[in-house]
XYZ file of C-alpha atoms in Angstrom:
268
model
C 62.316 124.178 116.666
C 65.895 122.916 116.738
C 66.628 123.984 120.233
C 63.296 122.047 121.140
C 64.810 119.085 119.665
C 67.877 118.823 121.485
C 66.561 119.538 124.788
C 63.152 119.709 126.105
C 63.183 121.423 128.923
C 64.921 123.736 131.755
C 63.563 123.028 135.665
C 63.165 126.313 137.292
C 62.620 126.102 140.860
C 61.909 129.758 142.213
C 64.935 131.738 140.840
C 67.478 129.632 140.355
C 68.475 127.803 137.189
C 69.005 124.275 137.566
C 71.642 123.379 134.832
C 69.781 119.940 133.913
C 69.185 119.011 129.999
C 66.312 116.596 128.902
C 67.482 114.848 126.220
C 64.988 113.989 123.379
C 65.225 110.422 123.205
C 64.864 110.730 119.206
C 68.698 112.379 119.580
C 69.963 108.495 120.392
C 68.418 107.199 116.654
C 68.912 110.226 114.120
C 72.505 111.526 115.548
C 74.129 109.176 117.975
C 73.986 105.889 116.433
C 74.375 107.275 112.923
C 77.628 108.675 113.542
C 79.111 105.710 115.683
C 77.346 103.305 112.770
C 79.498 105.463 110.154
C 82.720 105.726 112.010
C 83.033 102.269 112.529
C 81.319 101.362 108.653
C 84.557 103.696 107.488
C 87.051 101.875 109.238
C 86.431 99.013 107.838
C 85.982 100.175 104.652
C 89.501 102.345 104.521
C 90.916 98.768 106.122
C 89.544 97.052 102.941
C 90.636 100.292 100.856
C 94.904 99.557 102.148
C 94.617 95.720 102.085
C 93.870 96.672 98.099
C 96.667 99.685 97.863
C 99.050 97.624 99.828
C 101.656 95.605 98.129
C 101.620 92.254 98.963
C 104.868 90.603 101.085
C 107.249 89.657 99.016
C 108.933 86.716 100.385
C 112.805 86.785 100.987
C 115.653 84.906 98.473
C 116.707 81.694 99.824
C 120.503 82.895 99.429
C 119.684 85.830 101.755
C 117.289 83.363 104.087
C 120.945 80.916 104.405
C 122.822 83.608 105.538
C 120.483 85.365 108.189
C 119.610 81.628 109.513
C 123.460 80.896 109.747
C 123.758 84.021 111.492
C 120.914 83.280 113.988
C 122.615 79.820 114.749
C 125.658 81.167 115.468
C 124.717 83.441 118.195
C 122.027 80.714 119.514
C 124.711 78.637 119.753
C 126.607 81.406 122.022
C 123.947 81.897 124.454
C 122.892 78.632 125.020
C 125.738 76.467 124.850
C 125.658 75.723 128.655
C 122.170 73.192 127.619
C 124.450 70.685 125.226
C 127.636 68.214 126.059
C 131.050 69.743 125.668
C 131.766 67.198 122.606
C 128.674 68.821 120.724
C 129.095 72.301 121.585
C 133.028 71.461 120.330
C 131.923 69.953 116.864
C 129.207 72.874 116.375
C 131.470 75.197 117.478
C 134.983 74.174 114.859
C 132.266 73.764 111.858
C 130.281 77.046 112.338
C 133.711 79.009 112.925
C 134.813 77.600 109.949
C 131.488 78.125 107.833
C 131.484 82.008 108.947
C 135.162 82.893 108.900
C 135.428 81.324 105.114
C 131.857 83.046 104.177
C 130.442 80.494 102.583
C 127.249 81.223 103.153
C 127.362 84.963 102.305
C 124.505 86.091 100.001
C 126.008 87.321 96.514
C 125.429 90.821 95.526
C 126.273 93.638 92.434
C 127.761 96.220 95.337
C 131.418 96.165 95.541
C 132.267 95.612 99.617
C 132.547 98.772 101.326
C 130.341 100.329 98.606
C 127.553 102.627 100.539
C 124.138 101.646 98.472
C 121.722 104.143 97.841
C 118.687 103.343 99.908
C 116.460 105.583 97.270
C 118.013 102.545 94.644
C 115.992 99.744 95.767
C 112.672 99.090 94.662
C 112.123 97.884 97.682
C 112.473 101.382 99.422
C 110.445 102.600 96.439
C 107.458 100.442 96.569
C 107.627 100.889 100.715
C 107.694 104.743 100.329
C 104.238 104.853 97.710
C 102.774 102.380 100.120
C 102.945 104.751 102.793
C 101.727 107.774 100.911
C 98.826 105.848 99.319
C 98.384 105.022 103.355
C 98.048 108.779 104.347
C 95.776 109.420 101.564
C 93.733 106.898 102.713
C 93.225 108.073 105.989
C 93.089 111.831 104.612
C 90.468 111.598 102.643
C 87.688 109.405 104.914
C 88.537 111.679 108.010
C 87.772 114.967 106.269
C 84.783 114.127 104.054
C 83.219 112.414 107.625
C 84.380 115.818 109.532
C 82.432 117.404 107.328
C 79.224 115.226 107.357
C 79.042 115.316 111.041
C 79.718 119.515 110.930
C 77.486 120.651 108.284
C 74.426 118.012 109.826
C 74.822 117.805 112.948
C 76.786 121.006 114.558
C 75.237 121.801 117.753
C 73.918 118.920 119.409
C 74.445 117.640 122.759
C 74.253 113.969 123.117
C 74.742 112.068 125.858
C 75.890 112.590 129.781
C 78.595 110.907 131.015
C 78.043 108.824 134.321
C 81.627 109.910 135.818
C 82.588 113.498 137.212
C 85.515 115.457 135.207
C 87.437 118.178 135.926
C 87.396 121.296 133.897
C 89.663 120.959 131.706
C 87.574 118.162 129.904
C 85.086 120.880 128.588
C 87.052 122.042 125.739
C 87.480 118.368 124.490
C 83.823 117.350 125.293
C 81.577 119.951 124.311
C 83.447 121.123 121.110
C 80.628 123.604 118.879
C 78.685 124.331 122.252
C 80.826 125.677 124.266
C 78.913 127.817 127.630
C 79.981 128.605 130.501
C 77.242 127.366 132.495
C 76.594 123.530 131.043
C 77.929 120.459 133.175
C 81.405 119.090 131.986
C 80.017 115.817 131.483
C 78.044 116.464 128.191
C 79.522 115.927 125.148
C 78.699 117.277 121.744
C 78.197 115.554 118.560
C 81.601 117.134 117.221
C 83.686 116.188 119.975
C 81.831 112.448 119.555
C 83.033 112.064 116.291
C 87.074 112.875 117.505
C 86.071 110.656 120.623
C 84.916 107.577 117.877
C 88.248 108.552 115.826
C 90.651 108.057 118.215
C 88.632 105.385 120.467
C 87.674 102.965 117.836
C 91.446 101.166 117.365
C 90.224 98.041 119.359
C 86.645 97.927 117.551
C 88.524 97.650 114.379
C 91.450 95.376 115.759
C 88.869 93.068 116.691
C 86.635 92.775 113.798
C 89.678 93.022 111.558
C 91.929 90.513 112.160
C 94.591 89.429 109.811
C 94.806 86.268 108.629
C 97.059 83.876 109.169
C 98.620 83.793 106.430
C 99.638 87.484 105.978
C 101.092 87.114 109.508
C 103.077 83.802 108.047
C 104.436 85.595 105.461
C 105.521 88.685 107.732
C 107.443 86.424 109.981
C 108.934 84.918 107.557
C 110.181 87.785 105.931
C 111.334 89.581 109.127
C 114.647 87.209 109.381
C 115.833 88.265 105.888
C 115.601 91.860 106.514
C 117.940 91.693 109.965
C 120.922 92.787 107.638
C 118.946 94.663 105.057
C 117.899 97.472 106.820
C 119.709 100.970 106.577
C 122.866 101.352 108.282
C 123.343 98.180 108.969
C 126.015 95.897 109.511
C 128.136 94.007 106.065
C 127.236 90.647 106.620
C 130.944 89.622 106.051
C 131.673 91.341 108.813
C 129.027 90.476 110.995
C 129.970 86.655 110.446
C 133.402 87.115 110.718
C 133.142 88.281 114.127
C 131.171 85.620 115.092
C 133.531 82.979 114.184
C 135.941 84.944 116.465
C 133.608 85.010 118.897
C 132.948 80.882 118.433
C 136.767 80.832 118.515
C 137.160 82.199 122.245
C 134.128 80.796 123.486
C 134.432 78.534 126.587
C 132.055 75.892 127.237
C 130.063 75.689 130.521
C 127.852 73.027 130.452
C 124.687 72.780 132.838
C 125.514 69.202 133.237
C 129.189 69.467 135.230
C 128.805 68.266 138.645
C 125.161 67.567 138.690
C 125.055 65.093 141.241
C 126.786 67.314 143.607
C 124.823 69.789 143.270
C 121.665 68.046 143.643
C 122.744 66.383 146.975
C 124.009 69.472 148.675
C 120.952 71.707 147.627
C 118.651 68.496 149.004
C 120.279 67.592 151.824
């Protein structure tokens, strides 16, 4: 009865066995689109499931904002000091060495300087750390109940053809819980449909879910505090201090020097 409603029919011609399935149509409503429907239904419900587990971003102190944005203009100021005047790039350049030598716009903190802090310390790292494992349990969980549904209901059935030729090292990945020696490469199980939908459905999900705007706002804006933040980074003392050396021995090349010169003799 089962076997009938996979696949109606072999066509025998004289003695040889032609290896070509009929598929009930009937397999395209009760298996096919019920797994894809679920997959995709799951996605977006484990999506909803981390936005909720997720902490939201914290935004970054304005004392630690100062610093990394003083930091940023410095080295701006490096690499594109050819686009301004000499007289501006000379002001900019005596103020900002000044600014970053003196540290005056070094973000205060409880560690002593050269004290190594304990990354395990911050609540940051903390909150970062159960956000991931809540993350992995979220995908744990879905993936095996689902592997289960689509073993225990629907282990056996053969699907769908695809329209390309494969090689045969495909049938191991396509044809998962019917394995034979003698069925075409190109049809593909409902167990190996379900790890195709797992690891194919990324841009489905991308594209219905989109973040909003204003979660990506808030991640941009908290990317520039965390540039000295991270582990192993850099003191920002020191990290200013060399740029105000580096200010210090910087020569000015303007874009601007000899422009008319160089204008006729590539013209005429």
């Amino acid at each position: 009865m089962w076997i009938d409603w996979v696949w109606t029919a072999l066509t025998i011609k004289g003695e040889n066995v032609v290896d070509e399935l009929t598929l009930d149509t009937r397999l395209k409503y009760w298996v096919l689109l019920p797994i894809s429907i679920v997959m995709v239904l799951a996605g977006i419900m484990r999506q909803y499931v981390m936005n909720l587990l997720t902490p939201k971003v914290k935004g970054t102190a304005l004392v630690k904002l100062v610093e990394s944005q003083y930091v940023l203009k410095a080295q701006i100021l490096l690499g594109n000091n050819s686009s301004i005047d000499e007289e501006a790039f000379q002001m900019r350049r005596e103020n900002m060495a000044i600014d970053l030598g003196q540290g005056r716009h070094i973000a205060q903190t409880n560690s002593k300087p050269g004290e190594v802090v304990n990354p395990f310390s911050d609540p940051n790292m903390s909150d970062a750390m159960m956000s991931m494992a809540k993350g992995n349990m979220a995908n744990f969980i879905p993936q095996t109940i689902l592997m289960w549904w689509v073993n225990h209901f629907f282990a056996g059935f053969v699907l769908m053809k695809l329209p390309f030729p494969l090689t045969v090292r495909f049938k191991e990945m396509l044809q998962s819980g019917v394995m034979t020696s003698d069925l075409d490469v190109r049809w593909v199980s409902s167990i190996s449909w379900y790890f195709i939908s797992v690891l194919g459905l990324n841009p489905v999900y991308n594209l219905i879910l989109a973040e909003p705007e204003e979660d990506q706002l808030g991640i941009m804006q908290q990317q520039p505090g965390q540039v000295m933040d991270g582990p192993g980074a850099p003191q920002p003392d020191v990290v200013m201090k060399g740029l105000a050396n580096d200010l210090t021995i910087a020569q000015h090349e303007s874009c601007f020097d000899n422009i008319e010169a160089r204008v006729l003799k590539l013209y005429s």
